Tab-separated table of C-alpha atoms in Angstrom:
chain	number	residue	atom	x	y	z
A	1424	MET	CA	91.569	82.436	8.154
A	1425	LYS	CA	91.539	78.659	8.291
A	1426	ARG	CA	89.406	77.256	11.119
A	1427	PRO	CA	91.263	75.014	13.615
A	1428	ARG	CA	90.497	71.335	13.287
A	1429	PHE	CA	89.269	70.937	16.851
A	1430	PRO	CA	87.009	73.203	18.905
A	1431	ARG	CA	88.677	75.008	21.787
A	1432	HIS	CA	87.557	72.703	24.599
A	1433	GLU	CA	88.776	69.663	22.671
A	1434	ARG	CA	92.093	71.347	22.005
A	1435	MET	CA	92.525	72.050	25.726
A	1436	THR	CA	91.922	68.378	26.464
A	1437	ILE	CA	94.534	67.410	23.892
A	1438	VAL	CA	96.983	69.960	25.326
A	1439	ASN	CA	96.470	68.648	28.850
A	1440	GLY	CA	96.914	65.090	27.638
A	1441	ILE	CA	100.124	65.935	25.813
A	1442	LEU	CA	101.470	67.743	28.870
A	1443	SER	CA	100.712	64.728	31.085
A	1444	ILE	CA	102.474	62.359	28.710
A	1445	VAL	CA	105.487	64.648	28.414
A	1446	MET	CA	105.777	64.937	32.195
A	1447	THR	CA	105.549	61.155	32.583
A	1448	ILE	CA	108.307	60.655	30.019
A	1449	VAL	CA	110.519	63.245	31.724
A	1450	ILE	CA	110.070	61.538	35.096
A	1451	LEU	CA	110.970	58.250	33.430
A	1452	GLN	CA	114.111	59.884	32.028
A	1453	LEU	CA	115.026	61.144	35.485
A	1454	TRP	CA	114.804	57.628	36.879
A	1455	LEU	CA	116.835	56.346	33.927
A	1456	LEU	CA	119.556	58.913	34.613
A	1457	THR	CA	119.841	58.033	38.305
A	1458	ALA	CA	119.942	54.299	37.512
A	1459	THR	CA	122.611	54.862	34.870
A	1460	MET	CA	124.721	56.945	37.251
A	1461	ASN	CA	124.448	54.235	39.891
A	1462	ALA	CA	125.567	51.613	37.367
A	1463	PHE	CA	128.479	53.775	36.184
A	1464	LEU	CA	129.698	54.391	39.714
A	1465	GLY	CA	129.541	50.679	40.373
A	1466	GLY	CA	131.548	49.859	37.262
A	1467	ASP	CA	128.675	48.211	35.392
A	1468	GLN	CA	129.115	49.135	31.759
A	1469	SER	CA	126.486	46.953	30.143
A	1470	THR	CA	123.548	49.271	30.796
A	1471	LEU	CA	125.061	52.598	29.794
A	1472	ALA	CA	124.565	52.517	26.030
A	1473	PRO	CA	121.002	51.069	26.113
A	1474	ALA	CA	120.009	53.644	28.715
A	1475	ALA	CA	121.380	56.490	26.616
A	1476	LEU	CA	119.495	55.168	23.597
A	1477	ALA	CA	116.276	54.852	25.593
A	1478	SER	CA	116.648	58.405	26.866
A	1479	LEU	CA	117.190	59.639	23.319
A	1480	ILE	CA	114.015	57.884	22.189
A	1481	CYS	CA	112.149	59.561	25.053
A	1482	LEU	CA	113.456	62.934	23.882
A	1483	LEU	CA	112.323	62.255	20.320
A	1484	LEU	CA	108.868	61.327	21.602
A	1485	ASN	CA	108.715	64.533	23.612
A	1486	ALA	CA	109.875	66.615	20.672
A	1487	GLY	CA	107.268	64.991	18.447
A	1488	LEU	CA	104.524	65.741	20.943
A	1489	LEU	CA	105.683	69.335	21.249
A	1490	ARG	CA	105.698	69.700	17.481
A	1491	TYR	CA	102.148	68.343	17.325
A	1492	LEU	CA	101.170	70.791	20.046
A	1493	TYR	CA	102.320	73.726	17.939
A	1494	THR	CA	100.504	72.450	14.863
A	1495	LEU	CA	97.212	72.169	16.747
A	1496	ASP	CA	96.331	75.782	16.169
A	1497	ARG	CA	97.138	75.725	12.465
B	677	MET	CA	94.204	87.093	29.819
B	678	ARG	CA	91.946	89.970	30.927
B	679	ARG	CA	93.256	92.864	33.004
B	680	THR	CA	91.288	93.818	36.107
B	681	ASP	CA	91.281	97.503	35.091
B	682	PRO	CA	91.338	98.021	31.324
B	683	GLU	CA	92.518	101.640	31.795
B	684	SER	CA	95.449	100.644	33.966
B	685	PRO	CA	98.657	99.975	32.016
B	686	THR	CA	100.023	97.810	34.805
B	687	THR	CA	98.947	95.829	37.843
B	688	PRO	CA	101.260	96.681	40.745
B	689	PRO	CA	102.226	93.763	42.989
B	690	ASP	CA	101.453	95.700	46.191
B	691	GLY	CA	97.902	96.388	45.026
B	692	ARG	CA	98.015	100.154	45.589
B	693	PRO	CA	96.449	102.451	42.997
B	694	LEU	CA	98.550	103.741	40.144
B	695	SER	CA	98.615	107.247	41.582
B	696	GLU	CA	100.569	105.959	44.602
B	697	GLN	CA	103.106	104.032	42.575
B	698	PRO	CA	106.619	105.296	41.783
B	699	ARG	CA	107.147	107.169	38.545
B	700	TRP	CA	109.129	104.386	36.911
B	701	ARG	CA	106.176	101.999	37.159
B	702	LYS	CA	104.074	104.434	35.150
B	703	ASP	CA	106.853	104.957	32.634
B	704	PHE	CA	107.529	101.238	32.132
B	705	PRO	CA	104.192	99.508	32.431
B	706	ILE	CA	104.229	95.737	32.673
B	707	HIS	CA	101.105	93.730	33.222
B	708	LEU	CA	102.505	91.563	35.972
B	709	PRO	CA	99.925	88.745	35.941
B	710	GLU	CA	100.510	88.374	32.199
B	711	ASP	CA	104.243	88.584	32.696
B	712	GLU	CA	104.168	85.766	35.266
B	713	TYR	CA	101.658	83.694	33.361
B	714	VAL	CA	103.186	80.571	31.866
B	715	SER	CA	101.110	78.987	29.215
B	716	ARG	CA	100.786	75.240	29.004
B	717	ARG	CA	102.643	75.341	25.711
B	718	ASP	CA	105.567	77.182	27.271
B	719	PHE	CA	105.608	74.726	30.157
B	720	THR	CA	105.611	71.794	27.739
B	721	LYS	CA	108.503	73.387	25.865
B	722	PHE	CA	110.360	73.737	29.168
B	723	MET	CA	109.756	70.058	29.943
B	724	VAL	CA	111.134	69.062	26.548
B	725	LEU	CA	114.249	71.147	27.252
B	726	THR	CA	114.577	69.295	30.565
B	727	SER	CA	114.302	66.063	28.616
B	728	LEU	CA	117.125	67.275	26.391
B	729	ALA	CA	119.227	67.991	29.477
B	730	PHE	CA	118.675	64.438	30.718
B	731	VAL	CA	119.765	63.026	27.374
B	732	ALA	CA	122.887	65.197	27.550
B	733	GLY	CA	123.550	63.748	31.009
B	734	GLN	CA	123.194	60.209	29.698
B	735	PHE	CA	125.682	60.803	26.910
B	736	TRP	CA	128.057	62.531	29.312
B	737	ILE	CA	128.082	59.369	31.430
B	738	LEU	CA	128.709	57.336	28.279
B	739	LEU	CA	131.632	59.594	27.408
B	740	ARG	CA	133.085	59.345	30.923
B	741	ASN	CA	132.872	55.579	30.675
B	742	ALA	CA	134.704	55.627	27.355
B	743	THR	CA	137.538	57.731	28.818
B	744	ARG	CA	137.698	55.452	31.834
B	745	LYS	CA	138.044	52.399	29.586
B	746	ALA	CA	140.752	54.143	27.560
B	747	GLN	CA	142.862	54.692	30.683
B	748	ALA	CA	145.628	52.220	31.318
B	749	LYS	CA	145.130	49.558	33.959
B	750	PRO	CA	146.597	50.709	37.290
B	751	ALA	CA	150.137	49.530	37.917
B	752	ILE	CA	150.974	46.947	40.563
B	753	ARG	CA	152.346	48.746	43.591
B	754	PRO	CA	153.805	47.550	46.909
B	755	ILE	CA	151.849	48.735	49.941
B	756	VAL	CA	153.469	47.481	53.100
B	757	ALA	CA	155.503	44.572	54.454
B	758	VAL	CA	153.401	41.769	55.934
B	759	ALA	CA	155.410	41.892	59.149
B	760	ASP	CA	154.492	45.564	59.626
B	761	VAL	CA	150.755	44.833	59.782
B	762	PRO	CA	149.727	42.977	62.964
B	763	VAL	CA	146.611	40.806	62.868
B	764	GLY	CA	143.505	42.922	63.407
B	765	SER	CA	145.184	46.163	62.419
B	766	VAL	CA	144.519	48.681	59.663
B	767	GLN	CA	146.958	50.303	57.238
B	768	THR	CA	146.079	53.219	54.995
B	769	PHE	CA	147.627	53.683	51.567
B	770	GLN	CA	147.000	55.489	48.276
B	771	TYR	CA	146.097	53.531	45.149
B	772	PRO	CA	145.990	53.943	42.158
B	773	GLY	CA	146.609	57.688	42.431
B	774	PRO	CA	148.047	59.851	45.216
B	775	HIS	CA	144.574	61.121	46.160
B	776	ASP	CA	142.833	57.737	46.153
B	777	ASN	CA	142.845	56.803	49.822
B	778	CYS	CA	142.469	53.123	50.631
B	779	VAL	CA	142.553	50.901	53.691
B	780	LEU	CA	144.210	47.527	54.175
B	781	VAL	CA	142.971	45.297	56.976
B	782	ARG	CA	144.684	42.149	58.172
B	783	GLN	CA	141.859	39.918	59.332
B	784	GLY	CA	143.944	36.831	60.012
B	785	GLU	CA	147.427	35.398	59.639
B	786	SER	CA	147.075	35.162	55.892
B	787	THR	CA	143.853	37.045	55.267
B	788	PHE	CA	144.066	40.576	53.949
B	789	VAL	CA	141.305	42.750	52.533
B	790	ALA	CA	141.650	46.189	51.006
B	791	TYR	CA	139.033	48.720	49.989
B	792	SER	CA	138.753	52.254	48.803
B	793	GLN	CA	138.172	54.528	51.746
B	794	VAL	CA	135.503	56.461	49.857
B	795	CYS	CA	132.013	55.678	51.099
B	796	THR	CA	129.650	54.800	48.257
B	797	HIS	CA	126.941	56.994	49.746
B	798	LEU	CA	128.379	60.518	49.771
B	799	SER	CA	132.155	59.891	49.612
B	800	CYS	CA	133.014	60.266	53.306
B	801	ALA	CA	136.109	58.478	54.607
B	802	VAL	CA	135.126	55.119	56.079
B	803	ILE	CA	136.769	53.655	59.181
B	804	PRO	CA	137.449	49.920	59.434
B	805	LYS	CA	136.624	48.285	62.767
B	806	PRO	CA	138.189	44.826	62.645
B	807	GLU	CA	137.113	44.051	66.211
B	808	VAL	CA	133.462	43.960	65.099
B	809	ASP	CA	134.143	42.858	61.515
B	810	ARG	CA	132.706	46.040	60.065
B	811	ILE	CA	133.605	49.189	58.202
B	812	HIS	CA	131.860	52.240	59.559
B	813	CYS	CA	130.992	55.494	57.856
B	814	PRO	CA	130.650	58.217	60.489
B	815	CYS	CA	128.801	60.698	58.269
B	816	HIS	CA	125.471	58.910	58.065
B	817	GLU	CA	126.120	55.773	60.129
B	818	GLY	CA	126.628	53.501	57.156
B	819	GLN	CA	128.000	50.030	57.852
B	820	PHE	CA	129.824	47.679	55.489
B	821	ASP	CA	130.812	44.062	56.006
B	822	LEU	CA	134.585	43.872	56.449
B	823	SER	CA	135.038	40.618	54.548
B	824	THR	CA	132.992	41.528	51.462
B	825	GLY	CA	132.670	45.321	51.538
B	826	ARG	CA	128.920	45.057	51.024
B	827	PRO	CA	126.606	47.521	52.775
B	828	ILE	CA	124.748	46.052	55.726
B	829	ALA	CA	123.223	49.112	57.360
B	830	GLY	CA	122.564	52.764	56.721
B	831	PRO	CA	122.096	54.682	53.473
B	832	PRO	CA	124.908	53.218	51.284
B	833	GLN	CA	123.531	51.023	48.521
B	834	ARG	CA	126.682	49.938	46.675
B	835	PRO	CA	129.609	47.920	48.039
B	836	LEU	CA	132.935	49.598	48.667
B	837	THR	CA	135.360	49.534	45.760
B	838	ARG	CA	137.624	46.594	46.371
B	839	ILE	CA	141.373	46.802	45.857
B	840	SER	CA	142.844	43.529	44.625
B	841	ILE	CA	145.919	42.541	46.600
B	842	GLU	CA	148.580	39.860	46.400
B	843	ILE	CA	151.150	38.713	48.908
B	844	LEU	CA	154.562	38.096	47.371
B	845	GLY	CA	157.842	37.680	49.178
B	846	GLY	CA	156.594	39.111	52.454
B	847	MET	CA	155.160	42.213	50.799
B	848	VAL	CA	151.548	43.190	50.177
B	849	TYR	CA	150.958	44.473	46.636
B	850	ALA	CA	147.932	46.325	45.250
B	851	THR	CA	147.169	44.915	41.808
B	852	GLY	CA	143.868	46.419	40.644
B	853	VAL	CA	140.638	48.237	41.352
B	854	ASN	CA	137.306	46.410	41.371
B	855	ARG	CA	134.149	48.548	41.332
B	856	ARG	CA	130.941	46.695	42.033
B	857	VAL	CA	127.225	47.327	41.851
B	858	VAL	CA	126.170	44.461	44.137
């Protein structure tokens, strides 16, 4: 069986770090969604597409971090 | 995750010994602490799914905006005769659709303002008060300036949607809808 790259306590630190970053990004996305909804209700169309793109980038970052999380034990 | 009693197939939530538990709990053992335990990996996966939901929300708003832009501009519609609206009085009307309640206020001899009656806070029906130059929302005590529609007190953050009006031949016409952020 191949030995994991990091010892257990280091892996837990990495996992906790990844979780913190993911939660921060999700909170950022929540703010982005509320700001976008406010702009849409007020008829401001200029921010909608950039906000959607930014949210998509946040999702890709989160997905990348999750993927790295699952490869940690390999 | 270690069980408190390695011989026990389940950990009952009431804490009583297995001999006092109902038969079904012995037949279908579930280690409840393990069952309720959420690993950090599972929680991270859940957060990423939440992130996906937020992205879906963003694109839903984008789609709604696209359909709104594709809709035709609202038609010009007569509201009321000028002579039927005394100075300082309020007239309600529907524009652009039959369920879009609006208010027309005659502030002066030739000064008219019209707004959507939907409060920008939580969509209550606002009440114009021309005597104090304000529009009042009774739900949460929001106040808007009558001349501009901008919020001046209470929880509303966005101005009221303004209805563009024109006076032609003694009639007041609604000509468009103007949503605003500030």
